[in-house]
Tab-separated table of C-alpha atoms in Angstrom:
chain	number	residue	atom	x	y	z
A	22	MET	CA	81.039	123.618	82.335
A	23	ALA	CA	84.036	123.554	84.652
A	24	LYS	CA	84.348	119.773	84.327
A	25	LEU	CA	84.060	119.968	80.546
A	26	LEU	CA	86.701	122.690	80.180
A	27	GLU	CA	89.094	120.966	82.583
A	28	ALA	CA	88.784	117.729	80.605
A	29	ALA	CA	89.478	119.377	77.229
A	30	PRO	CA	92.243	117.525	75.356
A	31	GLY	CA	95.047	120.078	75.704
A	32	THR	CA	95.555	123.810	76.040
A	33	LYS	CA	94.499	124.608	72.468
A	34	TYR	CA	91.110	122.955	72.896
A	35	ARG	CA	90.644	124.293	76.435
A	36	ALA	CA	91.179	127.804	75.029
A	37	ALA	CA	88.913	127.210	72.001
A	38	LEU	CA	86.114	125.765	74.128
A	39	GLY	CA	86.706	128.521	76.670
A	40	VAL	CA	86.086	131.099	73.923
A	41	ALA	CA	82.892	129.336	72.843
A	42	TYR	CA	81.570	129.345	76.413
A	43	GLY	CA	83.197	132.501	77.785
A	44	ALA	CA	82.156	134.728	74.882
A	45	GLY	CA	79.131	132.817	73.552
A	46	LEU	CA	80.622	132.286	70.103
A	47	ARG	CA	79.391	129.932	67.418
A	48	VAL	CA	81.786	127.107	66.599
A	49	SER	CA	82.490	128.611	63.154
A	50	GLU	CA	83.311	131.951	64.791
A	51	VAL	CA	85.776	130.276	67.150
A	52	ALA	CA	87.392	128.423	64.257
A	53	HIS	CA	87.896	131.590	62.198
A	54	LEU	CA	89.332	133.797	64.944
A	55	LYS	CA	92.659	135.428	64.242
A	56	ALA	CA	95.146	136.657	66.808
A	57	ASP	CA	94.363	140.219	65.715
A	58	ASN	CA	90.706	139.740	66.702
A	59	ILE	CA	91.665	139.819	70.382
A	60	ASP	CA	91.517	143.436	71.560
A	61	ILE	CA	93.250	143.438	74.931
A	62	LYS	CA	92.983	147.206	75.428
A	63	ARG	CA	89.197	147.233	75.109
A	64	MET	CA	88.776	143.646	76.423
A	65	LEU	CA	86.783	142.590	73.362
A	66	ILE	CA	86.870	139.852	70.772
A	67	ARG	CA	86.117	141.134	67.278
A	68	ILE	CA	83.996	138.700	65.273
A	69	GLU	CA	84.417	139.324	61.564
A	70	GLU	CA	81.766	138.051	59.204
A	71	GLY	CA	79.855	135.966	61.706
A	72	LYS	CA	76.496	134.477	60.800
A	73	GLY	CA	74.867	136.580	58.101
A	74	ARG	CA	78.310	138.051	57.314
A	75	LYS	CA	77.867	140.462	60.220
A	76	ASP	CA	80.694	141.851	62.347
A	77	ARG	CA	80.254	142.260	66.105
A	78	ASN	CA	82.135	142.471	69.367
A	79	ALA	CA	82.071	139.752	72.000
A	80	MET	CA	83.150	140.003	75.594
A	81	LEU	CA	86.669	139.098	76.714
A	82	SER	CA	86.844	138.427	80.431
A	83	PRO	CA	90.133	138.505	82.333
A	84	GLN	CA	89.912	134.724	82.900
A	85	LEU	CA	89.337	134.080	79.200
A	86	LEU	CA	92.244	136.358	78.329
A	87	GLU	CA	94.485	134.356	80.668
A	88	LEU	CA	93.358	131.107	79.029
A	89	LEU	CA	94.151	132.575	75.604
A	90	ARG	CA	97.562	133.731	76.834
A	91	LEU	CA	98.349	130.192	78.003
A	92	TRP	CA	97.465	128.875	74.564
A	93	TRP	CA	99.406	131.687	72.851
A	94	ARG	CA	102.573	130.882	74.818
A	95	GLU	CA	102.259	127.156	74.107
A	96	GLY	CA	101.395	127.719	70.447
A	97	LYS	CA	104.403	130.015	69.988
A	98	ARG	CA	106.677	127.513	71.751
A	99	ARG	CA	105.419	124.757	69.419
A	100	SER	CA	105.737	127.128	66.417
A	101	VAL	CA	102.126	126.622	65.333
A	102	LEU	CA	100.978	130.240	65.679
A	103	LEU	CA	101.830	132.994	63.241
A	104	PRO	CA	101.895	136.650	64.447
A	105	HIS	CA	98.788	137.710	62.476
A	106	GLY	CA	97.465	134.232	61.746
A	107	ARG	CA	94.694	132.008	62.984
A	108	LEU	CA	94.238	131.792	66.729
A	109	PHE	CA	93.310	128.122	66.380
A	110	PRO	CA	95.047	126.868	63.235
A	111	GLY	CA	94.124	123.642	61.533
A	112	ARG	CA	96.508	121.179	59.896
A	113	SER	CA	98.007	124.002	57.905
A	114	TYR	CA	98.954	126.992	60.035
A	115	THR	CA	97.142	129.298	57.628
A	116	ASP	CA	93.851	127.383	57.672
A	117	PRO	CA	91.310	127.548	60.501
A	118	ILE	CA	90.718	124.519	62.670
A	119	ALA	CA	87.850	122.400	61.351
A	120	THR	CA	84.560	122.822	63.190
A	121	ARG	CA	84.296	119.044	63.144
A	122	GLN	CA	87.565	118.865	65.103
A	123	LEU	CA	86.147	121.225	67.730
A	124	HIS	CA	83.036	119.047	67.914
A	125	ARG	CA	85.235	115.994	68.526
A	126	ALA	CA	87.125	117.867	71.247
A	127	VAL	CA	83.865	118.677	73.054
A	128	CYS	CA	82.733	115.046	72.851
A	129	GLU	CA	86.113	113.795	74.124
A	130	ALA	CA	86.058	116.296	76.982
A	131	ALA	CA	82.508	115.319	77.937
A	132	GLU	CA	83.415	111.639	77.958
A	133	ALA	CA	86.590	112.264	79.998
A	134	ALA	CA	84.593	114.386	82.468
A	135	GLY	CA	81.941	111.696	82.863
A	136	ILE	CA	79.197	113.874	81.381
A	137	ARG	CA	76.478	111.582	80.088
A	138	LYS	CA	74.333	114.235	78.421
A	139	ARG	CA	74.768	114.778	74.725
A	140	VAL	CA	76.927	117.861	74.236
A	141	SER	CA	78.236	119.800	71.271
A	142	PRO	CA	80.057	123.103	70.783
A	143	HIS	CA	76.622	124.709	70.561
A	144	THR	CA	75.931	123.519	74.126
A	145	LEU	CA	78.643	125.947	75.256
A	146	ARG	CA	76.821	128.825	73.545
A	147	HIS	CA	73.509	127.790	75.124
A	148	SER	CA	75.181	127.616	78.529
A	149	PHE	CA	76.693	131.071	78.046
A	150	ALA	CA	73.225	132.541	77.466
A	151	THR	CA	71.581	130.576	80.275
A	152	HIS	CA	74.253	131.450	82.817
A	153	LEU	CA	74.028	135.149	81.946
A	154	LEU	CA	70.255	135.007	82.324
A	155	GLU	CA	70.707	133.370	85.746
A	156	GLN	CA	72.903	136.331	86.722
A	157	ASP	CA	69.993	138.644	85.859
A	158	VAL	CA	71.686	140.038	82.751
A	159	ASN	CA	69.069	141.727	80.594
A	160	ILE	CA	67.962	139.499	77.713
A	161	ARG	CA	68.531	142.389	75.292
A	162	VAL	CA	72.203	142.486	76.324
A	163	ILE	CA	72.416	138.706	75.837
A	164	GLN	CA	70.846	139.162	72.395
A	165	VAL	CA	73.584	141.618	71.393
A	166	LEU	CA	76.359	139.408	72.811
A	167	LEU	CA	75.067	136.413	70.861
A	168	GLY	CA	74.754	138.459	67.671
A	169	HIS	CA	71.053	137.818	67.193
A	170	SER	CA	68.930	140.216	65.200
A	171	LYS	CA	65.660	138.932	66.722
A	172	LEU	CA	64.902	138.681	70.426
A	173	GLU	CA	62.813	135.566	69.745
A	174	THR	CA	65.972	133.732	68.658
A	175	THR	CA	67.715	134.636	71.911
A	176	ALA	CA	64.713	133.459	73.915
A	177	LEU	CA	65.116	129.989	72.376
A	178	TYR	CA	68.688	129.823	73.677
A	179	THR	CA	67.963	130.781	77.244
A	180	LYS	CA	66.870	127.748	79.206
A	181	VAL	CA	65.955	128.854	82.684
A	182	ALA	CA	67.577	126.696	85.337
A	183	THR	CA	65.635	125.074	88.159
A	184	ARG	CA	67.449	127.251	90.718
A	185	THR	CA	66.176	130.366	88.937
A	186	ILE	CA	62.626	129.024	88.819
A	187	HIS	CA	62.729	128.248	92.559
A	188	ALA	CA	63.950	131.772	93.313
A	189	VAL	CA	60.824	133.328	91.779
A	190	THR	CA	58.023	134.224	94.165
A	191	GLY	CA	54.727	133.277	92.588
A	192	PRO	CA	51.848	135.758	92.493
A	193	LEU	CA	49.687	133.585	94.795
A	194	ASP	CA	52.467	133.447	97.390
A	195	ARG	CA	52.821	137.243	97.292
A	196	LEU	CA	49.060	137.669	97.612
A	197	MET	CA	48.836	135.272	100.582
A	198	THR	CA	51.733	137.064	102.305
A	199	LEU	CA	49.964	140.413	101.831
A	200	MET	CA	46.686	138.970	103.122
A	201	GLN	CA	48.389	137.501	106.210
A	202	GLY	CA	49.985	140.871	106.910
A	203	GLN	CA	46.581	142.544	106.813
A	204	THR	CA	45.020	139.895	109.084
A	205	ARG	CA	47.682	140.427	111.758
A	206	ARG	CA	47.178	144.199	111.709
A	207	GLY	CA	43.433	143.992	111.466
A	208	PRO	CA	41.153	145.145	108.709
A	209	PRO	CA	41.973	148.423	107.032
A	210	ALA	CA	40.364	151.448	108.614
A	211	GLY	CA	37.650	152.852	106.602
């Protein structure tokens, strides 16, 4: 993820892709964000009419906020951001950036970073969920952050990494450890 974000073609795309990964947003949700959706006081991103026309809050980390501030300063300097307008404007400052343009930005970043796997903006959302799961965040919390109504949908997104699998102690290993402990101490009294 770090390589992909670093290779993004410019501050605007680094911030947009950072939102997709850092908050687990769908590409359409990123595209339709407005400056007013960023709640700095509560450190939240307000998603209005996401999938299923549902509103929800997404997380806003300090690092993501800093990335957005960098884009805000550059966008203001270039006169492409309006005070209550789109956070990531398209060709017209009042229109949202096209999701297809965000897809192209991800592909360009992946190529520039030397990533050979096929990636899309949705890969960032998958990675968000997987990385939270690897940090032992409860899957129910991940479900809420992703805006899923069904836990089964969230489970499809969370690919467990090899490192996580290796960290799990299997039931046979636990049993053998317990049995070895009993052998060293002798049979239980009884």
